[in-house]
mmCIF file of C-alpha atoms and ligand atoms in Angstrom:
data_model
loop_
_atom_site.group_PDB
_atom_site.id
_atom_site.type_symbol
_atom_site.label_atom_id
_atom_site.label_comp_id
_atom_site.label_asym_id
_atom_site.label_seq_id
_atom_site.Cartn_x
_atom_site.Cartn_y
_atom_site.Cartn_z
ATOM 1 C CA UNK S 1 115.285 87.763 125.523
ATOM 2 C CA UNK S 2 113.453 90.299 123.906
ATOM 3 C CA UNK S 3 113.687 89.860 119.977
ATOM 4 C CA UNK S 4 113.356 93.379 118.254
ATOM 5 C CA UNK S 5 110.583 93.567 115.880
ATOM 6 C CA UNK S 6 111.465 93.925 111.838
ATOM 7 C CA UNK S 7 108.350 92.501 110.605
ATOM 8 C CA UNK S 8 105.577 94.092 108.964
ATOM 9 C CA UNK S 9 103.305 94.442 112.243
ATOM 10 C CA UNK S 10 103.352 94.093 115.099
ATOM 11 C CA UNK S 11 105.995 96.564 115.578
ATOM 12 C CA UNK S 12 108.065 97.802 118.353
ATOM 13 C CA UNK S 13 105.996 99.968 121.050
ATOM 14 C CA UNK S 14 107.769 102.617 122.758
ATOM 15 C CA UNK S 15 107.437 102.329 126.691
ATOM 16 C CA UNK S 16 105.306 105.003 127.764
ATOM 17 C CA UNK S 17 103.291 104.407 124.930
ATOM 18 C CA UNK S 18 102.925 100.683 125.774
ATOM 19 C CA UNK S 19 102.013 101.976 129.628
ATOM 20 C CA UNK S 20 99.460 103.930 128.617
ATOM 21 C CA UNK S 21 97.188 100.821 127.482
ATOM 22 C CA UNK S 22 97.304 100.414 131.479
ATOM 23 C CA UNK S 23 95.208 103.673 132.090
ATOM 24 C CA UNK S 24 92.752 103.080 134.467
ATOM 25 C CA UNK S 25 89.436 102.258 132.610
ATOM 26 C CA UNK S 26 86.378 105.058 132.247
ATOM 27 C CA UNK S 27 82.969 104.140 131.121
ATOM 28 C CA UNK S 28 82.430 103.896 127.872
ATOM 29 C CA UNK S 29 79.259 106.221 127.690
ATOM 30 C CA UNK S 30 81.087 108.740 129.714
ATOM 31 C CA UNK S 31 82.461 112.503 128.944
ATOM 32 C CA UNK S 32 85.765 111.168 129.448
ATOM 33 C CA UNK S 33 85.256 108.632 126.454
ATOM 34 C CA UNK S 34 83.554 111.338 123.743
ATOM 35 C CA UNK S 35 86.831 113.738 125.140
ATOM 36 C CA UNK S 36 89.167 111.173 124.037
ATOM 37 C CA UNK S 37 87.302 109.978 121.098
ATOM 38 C CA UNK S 38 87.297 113.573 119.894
ATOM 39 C CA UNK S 39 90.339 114.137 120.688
ATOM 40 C CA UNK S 40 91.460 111.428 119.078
ATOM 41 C CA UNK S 41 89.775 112.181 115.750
ATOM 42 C CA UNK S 42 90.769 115.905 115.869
ATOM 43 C CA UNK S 43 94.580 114.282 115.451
ATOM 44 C CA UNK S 44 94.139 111.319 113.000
ATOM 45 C CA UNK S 45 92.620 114.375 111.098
ATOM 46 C CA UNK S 46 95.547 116.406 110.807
ATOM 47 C CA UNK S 47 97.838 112.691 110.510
ATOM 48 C CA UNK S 48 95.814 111.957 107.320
ATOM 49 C CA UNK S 49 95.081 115.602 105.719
ATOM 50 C CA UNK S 50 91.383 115.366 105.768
ATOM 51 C CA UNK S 51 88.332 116.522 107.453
ATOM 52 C CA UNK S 52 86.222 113.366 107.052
ATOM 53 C CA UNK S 53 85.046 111.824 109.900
ATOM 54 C CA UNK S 54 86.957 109.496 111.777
ATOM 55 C CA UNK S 55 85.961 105.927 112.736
ATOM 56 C CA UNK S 56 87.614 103.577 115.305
ATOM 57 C CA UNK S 57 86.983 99.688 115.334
ATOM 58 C CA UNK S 58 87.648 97.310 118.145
ATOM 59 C CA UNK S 59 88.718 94.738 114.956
ATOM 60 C CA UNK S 60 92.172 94.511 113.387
ATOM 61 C CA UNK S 61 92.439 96.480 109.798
ATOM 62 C CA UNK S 62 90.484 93.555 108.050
ATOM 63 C CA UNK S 63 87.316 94.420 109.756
ATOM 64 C CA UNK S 64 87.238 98.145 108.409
ATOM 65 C CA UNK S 65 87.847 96.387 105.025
ATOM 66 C CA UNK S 66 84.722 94.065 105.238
ATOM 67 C CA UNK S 67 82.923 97.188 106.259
ATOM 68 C CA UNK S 68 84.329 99.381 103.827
ATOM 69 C CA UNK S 69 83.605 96.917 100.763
ATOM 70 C CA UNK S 70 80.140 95.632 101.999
ATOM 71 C CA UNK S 71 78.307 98.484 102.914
ATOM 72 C CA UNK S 72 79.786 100.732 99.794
ATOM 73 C CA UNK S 73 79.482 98.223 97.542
ATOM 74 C CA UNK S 74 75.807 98.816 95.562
ATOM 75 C CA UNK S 75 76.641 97.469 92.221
ATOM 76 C CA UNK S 76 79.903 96.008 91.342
ATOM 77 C CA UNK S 77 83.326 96.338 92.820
ATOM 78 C CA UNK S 78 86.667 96.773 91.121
ATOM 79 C CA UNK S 79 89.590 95.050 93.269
ATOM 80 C CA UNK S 80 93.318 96.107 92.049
ATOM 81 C CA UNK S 81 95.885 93.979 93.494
ATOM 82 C CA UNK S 82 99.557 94.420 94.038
ATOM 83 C CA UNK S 83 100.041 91.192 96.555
ATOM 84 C CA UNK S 84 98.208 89.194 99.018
ATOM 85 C CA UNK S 85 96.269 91.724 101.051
ATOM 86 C CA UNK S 86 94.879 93.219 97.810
ATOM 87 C CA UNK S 87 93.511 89.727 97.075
ATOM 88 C CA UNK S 88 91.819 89.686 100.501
ATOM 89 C CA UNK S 89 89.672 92.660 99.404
ATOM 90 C CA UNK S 90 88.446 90.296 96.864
ATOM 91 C CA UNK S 91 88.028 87.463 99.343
ATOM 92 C CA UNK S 92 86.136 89.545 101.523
ATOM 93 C CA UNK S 93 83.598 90.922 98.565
ATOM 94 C CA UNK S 94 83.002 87.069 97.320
ATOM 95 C CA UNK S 95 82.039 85.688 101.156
ATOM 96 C CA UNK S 96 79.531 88.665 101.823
ATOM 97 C CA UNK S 97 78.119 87.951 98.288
ATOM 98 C CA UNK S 98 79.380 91.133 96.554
ATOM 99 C CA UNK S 99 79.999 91.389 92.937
ATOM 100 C CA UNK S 100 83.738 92.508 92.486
ATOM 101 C CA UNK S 101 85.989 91.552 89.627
ATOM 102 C CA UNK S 102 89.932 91.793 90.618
ATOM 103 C CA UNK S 103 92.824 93.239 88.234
ATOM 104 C CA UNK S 104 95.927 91.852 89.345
ATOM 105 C CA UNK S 105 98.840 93.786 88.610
ATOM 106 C CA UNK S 106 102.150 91.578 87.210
ATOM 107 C CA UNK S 107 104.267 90.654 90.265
ATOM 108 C CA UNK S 108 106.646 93.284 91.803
ATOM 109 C CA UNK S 109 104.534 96.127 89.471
ATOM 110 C CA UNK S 110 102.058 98.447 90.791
ATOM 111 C CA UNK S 111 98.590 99.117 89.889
ATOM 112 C CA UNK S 112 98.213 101.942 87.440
ATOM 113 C CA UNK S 113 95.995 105.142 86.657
ATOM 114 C CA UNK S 114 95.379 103.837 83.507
ATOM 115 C CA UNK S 115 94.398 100.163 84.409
ATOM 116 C CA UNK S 116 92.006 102.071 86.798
ATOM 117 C CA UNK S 117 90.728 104.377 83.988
ATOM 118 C CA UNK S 118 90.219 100.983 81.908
ATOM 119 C CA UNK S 119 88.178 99.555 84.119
ATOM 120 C CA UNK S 120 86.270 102.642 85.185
ATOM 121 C CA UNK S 121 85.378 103.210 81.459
ATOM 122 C CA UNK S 122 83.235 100.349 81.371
ATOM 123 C CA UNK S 123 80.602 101.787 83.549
ATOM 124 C CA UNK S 124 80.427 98.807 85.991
ATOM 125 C CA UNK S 125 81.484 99.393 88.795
ATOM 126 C CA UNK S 126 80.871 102.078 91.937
ATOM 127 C CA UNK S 127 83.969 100.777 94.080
ATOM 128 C CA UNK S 128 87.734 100.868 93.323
ATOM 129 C CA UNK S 129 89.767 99.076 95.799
ATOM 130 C CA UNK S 130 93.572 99.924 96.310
ATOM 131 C CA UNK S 131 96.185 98.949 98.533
ATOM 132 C CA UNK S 132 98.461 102.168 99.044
ATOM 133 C CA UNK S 133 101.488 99.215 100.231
ATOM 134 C CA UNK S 134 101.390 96.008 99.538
ATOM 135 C CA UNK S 135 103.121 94.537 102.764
ATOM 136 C CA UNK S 136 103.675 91.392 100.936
ATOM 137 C CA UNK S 137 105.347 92.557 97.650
ATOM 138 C CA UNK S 138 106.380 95.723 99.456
ATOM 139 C CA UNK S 139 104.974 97.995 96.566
ATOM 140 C CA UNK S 140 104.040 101.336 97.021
ATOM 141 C CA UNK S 141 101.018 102.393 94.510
ATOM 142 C CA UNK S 142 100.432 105.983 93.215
ATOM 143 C CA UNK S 143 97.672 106.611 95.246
ATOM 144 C CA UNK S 144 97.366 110.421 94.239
ATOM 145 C CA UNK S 145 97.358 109.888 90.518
ATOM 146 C CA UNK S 146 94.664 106.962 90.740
ATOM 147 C CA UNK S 147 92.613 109.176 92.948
ATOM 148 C CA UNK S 148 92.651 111.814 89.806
ATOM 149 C CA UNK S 149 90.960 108.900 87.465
ATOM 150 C CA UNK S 150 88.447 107.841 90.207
ATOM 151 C CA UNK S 151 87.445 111.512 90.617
ATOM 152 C CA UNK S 152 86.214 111.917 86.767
ATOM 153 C CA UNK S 153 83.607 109.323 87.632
ATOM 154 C CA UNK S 154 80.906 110.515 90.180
ATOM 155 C CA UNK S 155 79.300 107.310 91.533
ATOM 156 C CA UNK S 156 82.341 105.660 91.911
ATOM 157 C CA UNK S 157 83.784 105.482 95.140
ATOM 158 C CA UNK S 158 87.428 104.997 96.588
ATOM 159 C CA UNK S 159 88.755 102.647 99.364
ATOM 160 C CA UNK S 160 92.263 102.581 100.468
ATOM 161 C CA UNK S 161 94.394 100.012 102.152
ATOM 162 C CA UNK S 162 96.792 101.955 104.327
ATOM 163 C CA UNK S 163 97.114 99.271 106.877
ATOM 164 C CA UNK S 164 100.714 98.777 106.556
ATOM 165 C CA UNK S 165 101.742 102.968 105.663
ATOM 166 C CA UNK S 166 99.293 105.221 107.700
ATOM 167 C CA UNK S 167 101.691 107.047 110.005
ATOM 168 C CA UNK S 168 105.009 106.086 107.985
ATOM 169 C CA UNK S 169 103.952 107.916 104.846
ATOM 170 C CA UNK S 170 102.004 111.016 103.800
ATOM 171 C CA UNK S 171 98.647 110.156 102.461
ATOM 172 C CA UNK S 172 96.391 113.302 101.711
ATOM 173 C CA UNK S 173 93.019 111.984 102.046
ATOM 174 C CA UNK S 174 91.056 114.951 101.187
ATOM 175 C CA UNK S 175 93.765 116.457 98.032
ATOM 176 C CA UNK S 176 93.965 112.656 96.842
ATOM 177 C CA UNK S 177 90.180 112.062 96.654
ATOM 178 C CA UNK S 178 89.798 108.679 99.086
ATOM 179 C CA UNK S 179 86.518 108.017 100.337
ATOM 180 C CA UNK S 180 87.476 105.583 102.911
ATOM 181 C CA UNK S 181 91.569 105.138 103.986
ATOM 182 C CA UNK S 182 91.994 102.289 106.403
ATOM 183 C CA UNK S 183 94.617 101.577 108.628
ATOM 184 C CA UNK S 184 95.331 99.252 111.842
ATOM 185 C CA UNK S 185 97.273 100.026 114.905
ATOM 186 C CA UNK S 186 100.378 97.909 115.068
ATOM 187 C CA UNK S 187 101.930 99.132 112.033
ATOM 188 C CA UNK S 188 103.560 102.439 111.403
ATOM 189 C CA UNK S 189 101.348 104.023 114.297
ATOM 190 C CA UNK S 190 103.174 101.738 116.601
ATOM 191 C CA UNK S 191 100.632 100.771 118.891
ATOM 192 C CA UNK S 192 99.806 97.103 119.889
ATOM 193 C CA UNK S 193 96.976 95.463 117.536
ATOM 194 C CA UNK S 194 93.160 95.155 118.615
ATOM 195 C CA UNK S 195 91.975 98.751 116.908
ATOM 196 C CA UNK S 196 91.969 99.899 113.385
ATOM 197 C CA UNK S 197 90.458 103.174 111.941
ATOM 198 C CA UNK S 198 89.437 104.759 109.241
ATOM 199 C CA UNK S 199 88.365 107.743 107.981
ATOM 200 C CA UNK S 200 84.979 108.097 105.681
ATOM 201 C CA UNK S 201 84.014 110.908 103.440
ATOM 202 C CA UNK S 202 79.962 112.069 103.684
ATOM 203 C CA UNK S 203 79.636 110.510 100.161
ATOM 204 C CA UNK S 204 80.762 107.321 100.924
ATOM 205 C CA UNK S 205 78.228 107.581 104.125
ATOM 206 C CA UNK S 206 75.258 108.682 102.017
ATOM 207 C CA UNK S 207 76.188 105.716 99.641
ATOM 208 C CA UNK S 208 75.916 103.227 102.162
ATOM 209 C CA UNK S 209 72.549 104.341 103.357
ATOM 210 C CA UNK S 210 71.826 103.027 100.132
ATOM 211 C CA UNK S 211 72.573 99.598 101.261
ATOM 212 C CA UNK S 212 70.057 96.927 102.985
ATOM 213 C CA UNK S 213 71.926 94.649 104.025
ATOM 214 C CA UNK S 214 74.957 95.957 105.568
ATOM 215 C CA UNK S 215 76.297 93.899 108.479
ATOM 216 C CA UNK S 216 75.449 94.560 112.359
ATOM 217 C CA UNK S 217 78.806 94.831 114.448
ATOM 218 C CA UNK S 218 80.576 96.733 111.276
ATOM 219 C CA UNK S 219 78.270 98.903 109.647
ATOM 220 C CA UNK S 220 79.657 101.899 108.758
ATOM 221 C CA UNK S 221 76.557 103.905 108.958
ATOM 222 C CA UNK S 222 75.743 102.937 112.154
ATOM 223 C CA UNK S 223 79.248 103.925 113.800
ATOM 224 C CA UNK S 224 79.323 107.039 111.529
ATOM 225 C CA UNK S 225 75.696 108.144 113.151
ATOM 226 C CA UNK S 226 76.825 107.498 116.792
ATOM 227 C CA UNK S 227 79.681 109.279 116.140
ATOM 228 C CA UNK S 228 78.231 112.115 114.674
ATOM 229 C CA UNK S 229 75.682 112.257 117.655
ATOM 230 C CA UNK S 230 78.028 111.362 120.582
ATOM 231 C CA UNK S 231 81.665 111.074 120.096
ATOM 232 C CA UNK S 232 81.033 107.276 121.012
ATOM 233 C CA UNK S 233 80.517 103.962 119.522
ATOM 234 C CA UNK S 234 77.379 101.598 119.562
ATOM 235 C CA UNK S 235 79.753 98.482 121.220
ATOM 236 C CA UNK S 236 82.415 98.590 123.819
ATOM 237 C CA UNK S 237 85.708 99.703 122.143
ATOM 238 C CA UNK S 238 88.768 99.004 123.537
ATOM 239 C CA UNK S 239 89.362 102.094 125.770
ATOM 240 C CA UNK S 240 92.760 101.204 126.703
ATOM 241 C CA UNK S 241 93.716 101.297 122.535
ATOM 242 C CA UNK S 242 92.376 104.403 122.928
ATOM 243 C CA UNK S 243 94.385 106.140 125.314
ATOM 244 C CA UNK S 244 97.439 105.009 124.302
ATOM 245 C CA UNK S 245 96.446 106.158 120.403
ATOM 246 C CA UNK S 246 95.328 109.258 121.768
ATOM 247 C CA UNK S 247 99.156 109.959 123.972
ATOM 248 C CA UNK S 248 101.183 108.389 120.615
ATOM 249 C CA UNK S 249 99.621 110.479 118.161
ATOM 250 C CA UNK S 250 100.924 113.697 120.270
ATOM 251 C CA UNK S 251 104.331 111.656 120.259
ATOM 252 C CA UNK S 252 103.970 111.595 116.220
ATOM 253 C CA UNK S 253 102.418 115.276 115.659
ATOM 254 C CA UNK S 254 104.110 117.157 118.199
ATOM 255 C CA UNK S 255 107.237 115.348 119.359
ATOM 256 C CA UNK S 256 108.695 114.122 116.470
ATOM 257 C CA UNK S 257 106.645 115.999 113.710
ATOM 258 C CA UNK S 258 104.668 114.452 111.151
ATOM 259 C CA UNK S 259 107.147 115.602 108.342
ATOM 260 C CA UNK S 260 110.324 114.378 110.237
ATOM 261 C CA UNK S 261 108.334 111.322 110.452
ATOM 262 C CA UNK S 262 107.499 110.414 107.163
ATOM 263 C CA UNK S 263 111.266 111.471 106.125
ATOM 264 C CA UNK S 264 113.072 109.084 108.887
ATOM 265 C CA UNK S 265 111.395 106.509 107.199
ATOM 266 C CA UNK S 266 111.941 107.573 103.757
ATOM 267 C CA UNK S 267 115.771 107.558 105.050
ATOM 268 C CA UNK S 268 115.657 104.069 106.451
ATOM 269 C CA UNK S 269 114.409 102.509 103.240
ATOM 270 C CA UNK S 270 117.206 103.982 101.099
ATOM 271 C CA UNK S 271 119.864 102.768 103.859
ATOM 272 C CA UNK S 272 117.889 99.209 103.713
ATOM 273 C CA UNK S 273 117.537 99.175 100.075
ATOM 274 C CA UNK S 274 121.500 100.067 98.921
ATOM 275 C CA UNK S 275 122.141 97.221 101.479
ATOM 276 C CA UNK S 276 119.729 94.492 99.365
ATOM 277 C CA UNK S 277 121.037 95.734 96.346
ATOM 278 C CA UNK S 278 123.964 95.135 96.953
ATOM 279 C CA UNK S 279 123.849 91.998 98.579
ATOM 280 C CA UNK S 280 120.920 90.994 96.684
ATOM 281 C CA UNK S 281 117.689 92.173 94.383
ATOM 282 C CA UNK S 282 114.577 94.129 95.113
ATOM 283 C CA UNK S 283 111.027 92.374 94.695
ATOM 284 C CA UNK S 284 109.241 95.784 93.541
ATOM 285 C CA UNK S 285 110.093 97.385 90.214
ATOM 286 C CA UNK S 286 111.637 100.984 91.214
ATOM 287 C CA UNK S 287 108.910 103.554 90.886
ATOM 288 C CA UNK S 288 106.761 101.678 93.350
ATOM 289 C CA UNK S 289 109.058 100.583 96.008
ATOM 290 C CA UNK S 290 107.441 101.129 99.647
ATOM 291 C CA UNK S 291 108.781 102.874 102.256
ATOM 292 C CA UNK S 292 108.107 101.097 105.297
ATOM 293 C CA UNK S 293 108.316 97.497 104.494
ATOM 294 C CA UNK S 294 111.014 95.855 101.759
ATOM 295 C CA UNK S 295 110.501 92.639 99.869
ATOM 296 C CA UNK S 296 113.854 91.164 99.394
ATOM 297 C CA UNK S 297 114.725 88.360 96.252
ATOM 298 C CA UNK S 298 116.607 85.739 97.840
ATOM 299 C CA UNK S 299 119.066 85.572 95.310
ATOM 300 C CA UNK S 300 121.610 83.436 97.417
ATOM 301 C CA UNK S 301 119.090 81.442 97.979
ATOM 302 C CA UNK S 302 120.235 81.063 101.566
ATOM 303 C CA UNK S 303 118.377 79.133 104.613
ATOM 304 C CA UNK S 304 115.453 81.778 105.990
ATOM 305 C CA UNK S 305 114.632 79.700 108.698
ATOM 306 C CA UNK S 306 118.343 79.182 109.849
ATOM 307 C CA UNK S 307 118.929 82.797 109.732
ATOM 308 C CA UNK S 308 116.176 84.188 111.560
ATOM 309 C CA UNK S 309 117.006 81.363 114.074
ATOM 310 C CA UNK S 310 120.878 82.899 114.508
ATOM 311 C CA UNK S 311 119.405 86.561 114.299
ATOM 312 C CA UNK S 312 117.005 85.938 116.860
ATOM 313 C CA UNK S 313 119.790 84.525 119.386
ATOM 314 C CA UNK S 314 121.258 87.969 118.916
ATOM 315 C CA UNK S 315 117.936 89.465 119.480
ATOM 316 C CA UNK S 316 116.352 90.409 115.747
ATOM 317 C CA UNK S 317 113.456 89.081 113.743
ATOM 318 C CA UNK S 318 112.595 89.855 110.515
ATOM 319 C CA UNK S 319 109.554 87.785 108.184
ATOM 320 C CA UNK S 320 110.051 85.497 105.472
ATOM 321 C CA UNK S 321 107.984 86.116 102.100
ATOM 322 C CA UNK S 322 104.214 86.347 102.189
ATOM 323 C CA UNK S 323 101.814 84.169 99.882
ATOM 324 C CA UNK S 324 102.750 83.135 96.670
ATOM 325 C CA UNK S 325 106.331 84.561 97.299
ATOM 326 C CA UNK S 326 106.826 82.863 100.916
ATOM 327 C CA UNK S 327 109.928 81.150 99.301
ATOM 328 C CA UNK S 328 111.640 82.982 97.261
ATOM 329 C CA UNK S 329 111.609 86.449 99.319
ATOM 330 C CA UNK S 330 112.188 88.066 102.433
ATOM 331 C CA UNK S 331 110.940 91.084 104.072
ATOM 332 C CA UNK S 332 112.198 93.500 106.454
ATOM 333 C CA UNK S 333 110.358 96.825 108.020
ATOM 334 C CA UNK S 334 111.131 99.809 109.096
ATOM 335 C CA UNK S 335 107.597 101.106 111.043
ATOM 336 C CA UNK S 336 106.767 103.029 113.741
ATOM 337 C CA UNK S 337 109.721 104.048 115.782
ATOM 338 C CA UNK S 338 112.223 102.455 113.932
ATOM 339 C CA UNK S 339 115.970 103.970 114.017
ATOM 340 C CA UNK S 340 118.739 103.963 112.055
ATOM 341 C CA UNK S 341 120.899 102.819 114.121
ATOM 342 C CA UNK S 342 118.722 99.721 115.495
ATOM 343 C CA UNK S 343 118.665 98.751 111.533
ATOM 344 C CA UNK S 344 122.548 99.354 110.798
ATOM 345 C CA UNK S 345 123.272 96.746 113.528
ATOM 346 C CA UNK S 346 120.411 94.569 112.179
ATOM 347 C CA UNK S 347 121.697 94.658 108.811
ATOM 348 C CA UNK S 348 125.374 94.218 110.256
ATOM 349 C CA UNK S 349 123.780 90.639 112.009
ATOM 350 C CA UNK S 350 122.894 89.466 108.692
ATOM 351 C CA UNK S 351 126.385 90.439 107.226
ATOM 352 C CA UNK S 352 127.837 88.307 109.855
ATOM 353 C CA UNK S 353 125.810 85.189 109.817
ATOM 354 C CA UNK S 354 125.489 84.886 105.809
ATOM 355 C CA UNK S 355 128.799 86.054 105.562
ATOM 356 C CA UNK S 356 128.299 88.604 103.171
ATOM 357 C CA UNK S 357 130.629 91.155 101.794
ATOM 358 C CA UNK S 358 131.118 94.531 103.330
HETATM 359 C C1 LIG P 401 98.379 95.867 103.593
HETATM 360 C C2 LIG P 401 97.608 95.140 104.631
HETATM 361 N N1 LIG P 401 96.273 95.150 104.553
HETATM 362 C C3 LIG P 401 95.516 94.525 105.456
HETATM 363 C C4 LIG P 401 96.098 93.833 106.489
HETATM 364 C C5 LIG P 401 95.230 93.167 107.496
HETATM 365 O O1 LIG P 401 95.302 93.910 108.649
HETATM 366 P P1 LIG P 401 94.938 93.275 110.074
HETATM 367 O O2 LIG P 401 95.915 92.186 110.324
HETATM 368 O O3 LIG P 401 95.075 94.467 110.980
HETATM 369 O O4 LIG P 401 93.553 92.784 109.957
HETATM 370 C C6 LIG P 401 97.476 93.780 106.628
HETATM 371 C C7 LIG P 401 98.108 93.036 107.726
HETATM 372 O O5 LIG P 401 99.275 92.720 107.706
HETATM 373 C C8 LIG P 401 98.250 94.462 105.673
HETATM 374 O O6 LIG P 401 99.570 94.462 105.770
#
């Protein structure tokens, strides 16, 4: 049987969306693969407010991230972390020999504007790294306000983890001053994973030109330029990604609306959130609570492993915690095509097997 998807990626793919990774293939250095790569980009555009150039990777989100903090990185990076995936930003910087200091916020809080402004005062760095939700703590950061520190400093540019929101909640590249906003495919786009994108602002470009050293398969200036030139990519990229990105994001922008998007999941994290408050506590303190994926104390302290077990005989799966919190939480999403109703009889499962009041 089929288990519906509640974790935080992969999610749920509608049919026709999952048939159209079956398109018959085109060559890669055809017109057919600059019209859908421009096509492509001429959406994400509009999905992420911003008229930077957009860049696809045949590599799950972490790739764009290695990219992102290698070849942007010229002197020193500062890494703010909310949860595990922040932390891998800082992984990533010490294995490709990049200076980066990390500024970990206390758990279930979110990184601030004025821990940013702190660290930006001290002259050191020319990268700020921030995780717009934490899928692991299920925090939300204030993107927008950070983005009005990091704009008072010149040199200093901005990288933003959207892997786990892109699609589920509005991010305004351009207004909000990100350089680089990453995201993957098989969260709140709700395609299957194998492609991640990004887009990149012409100052983050011209930085990296700076750079010797930055990496062969993902170096940003390199995929920028045959962009820019072709509408293609220097490598194969996974074409059939590609088509069905290019048909979903016509399902998100003109079917459903990118507004009514962003609000059904806005909805479904009230509905989920009531339900764990009442039942239990929420990980992430209330101004920073994330919309698409929620981190769940497990007050009762009840079996995770023997619930997941019953849910999934009646055809649900939701994650345990992530990381330092694998124990003590639990998470449940609410990505991509998500509905109410598929969550109310979730959340009525778990009433039933935990035997929890009504
Ligand atoms: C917030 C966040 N960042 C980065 C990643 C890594 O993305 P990927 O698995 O696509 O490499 C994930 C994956 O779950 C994530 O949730």
């Amino acid at each position: 049987m089929h288990k519906k998807l509640f974790i935080p990626g992969p999610v749920e793919v509608a049919p026709d969306v999952l048939a159209k990774m079956a398109t018959p293939m085109v060559g890669h250095r055809s017109q057919d693969a600059t019209a859908l790569q421009k096509s492509i980009s001429e959406k994400l555009q509009k999905l992420m407010f911003t008229e930077n150039t957009i860049l696809l990777s045949t590599s799950s989100g972490t790739g764009l991230m290695e990219a992102a903090i290698r070849c942007c990185t010229r002197k020193r990076a500062a890494v703010f972390s909310v949860g595990s995936f922040g932390d891998r930003w800082y992984e990533i910087a010490k294995f490709n020999n990049i200076e980066a200091d990390k500024f970990s916020s206390e758990p279930g809080q979110p990184t601030t504007p004025e821990m940013v402004e702190e660290a930006l005062k001290t002259g050191k760095y020319d990268v700020v790294t921030v995780q717009h939700n934490e899928t692991s703590s299920g925090i939300m950061n204030p993107v927008q306000a950070i983005g009005e520190v990091v704009k008072k400093y010149d040199d200093v540019l901005f990288l933003v983890d959207a892997v786990s929101s892109l699609g589920g909640a509005k991010i305004e590249v351009d207004a909000w001053g990100i350089d680089i906003c990453i995201t993957s495919t098989q969260k709140c786009l709700g395609l299957p994973p194998g492609l991640s994108l990004c887009s990149i602002s012409d100052r983050a470009y011209e930085a990296a030109k700076q750079k010797e050293f930055r990496g062969f398969y993902l170096d940003l200036v390199k995929l920028y330029d045959r962009v820019k030139k072709s509408h293609q990519y220097p490598s194969t990229p996974s074409l059939s990604h590609m088509f069905a990105l290019d048909y979903q994001l016509d399902r998100i922008i003109n079917e459903e609306g990118i507004e009514n998007r962003f609000d059904r999941h806005t909805k479904l994290a009230n509905i989920l959130r009531a339900w764990a408050e009442k039942h239990f506590s929420l990980f992430a303190a209330p101004e920073c609570r994330s919309n698409t994926v929620t981190c769940i104390n497990n007050t009762i302290n009840f079996d995770f492993a023997d619930l997941n077990k019953k849910l999934a005989e009646r055809g649900f799966t939701i994650s345990n915690g992530y990381g330092k919190f694998k124990d003590i939480t639990f998470r449940i999403a609410t990505m991509a095509e998500c509905k109410e109703k598929d969550l109310l009889e979730l959340l009525g499962a778990i009433d039933d097997i935990l035997g929890l009041e009504i």
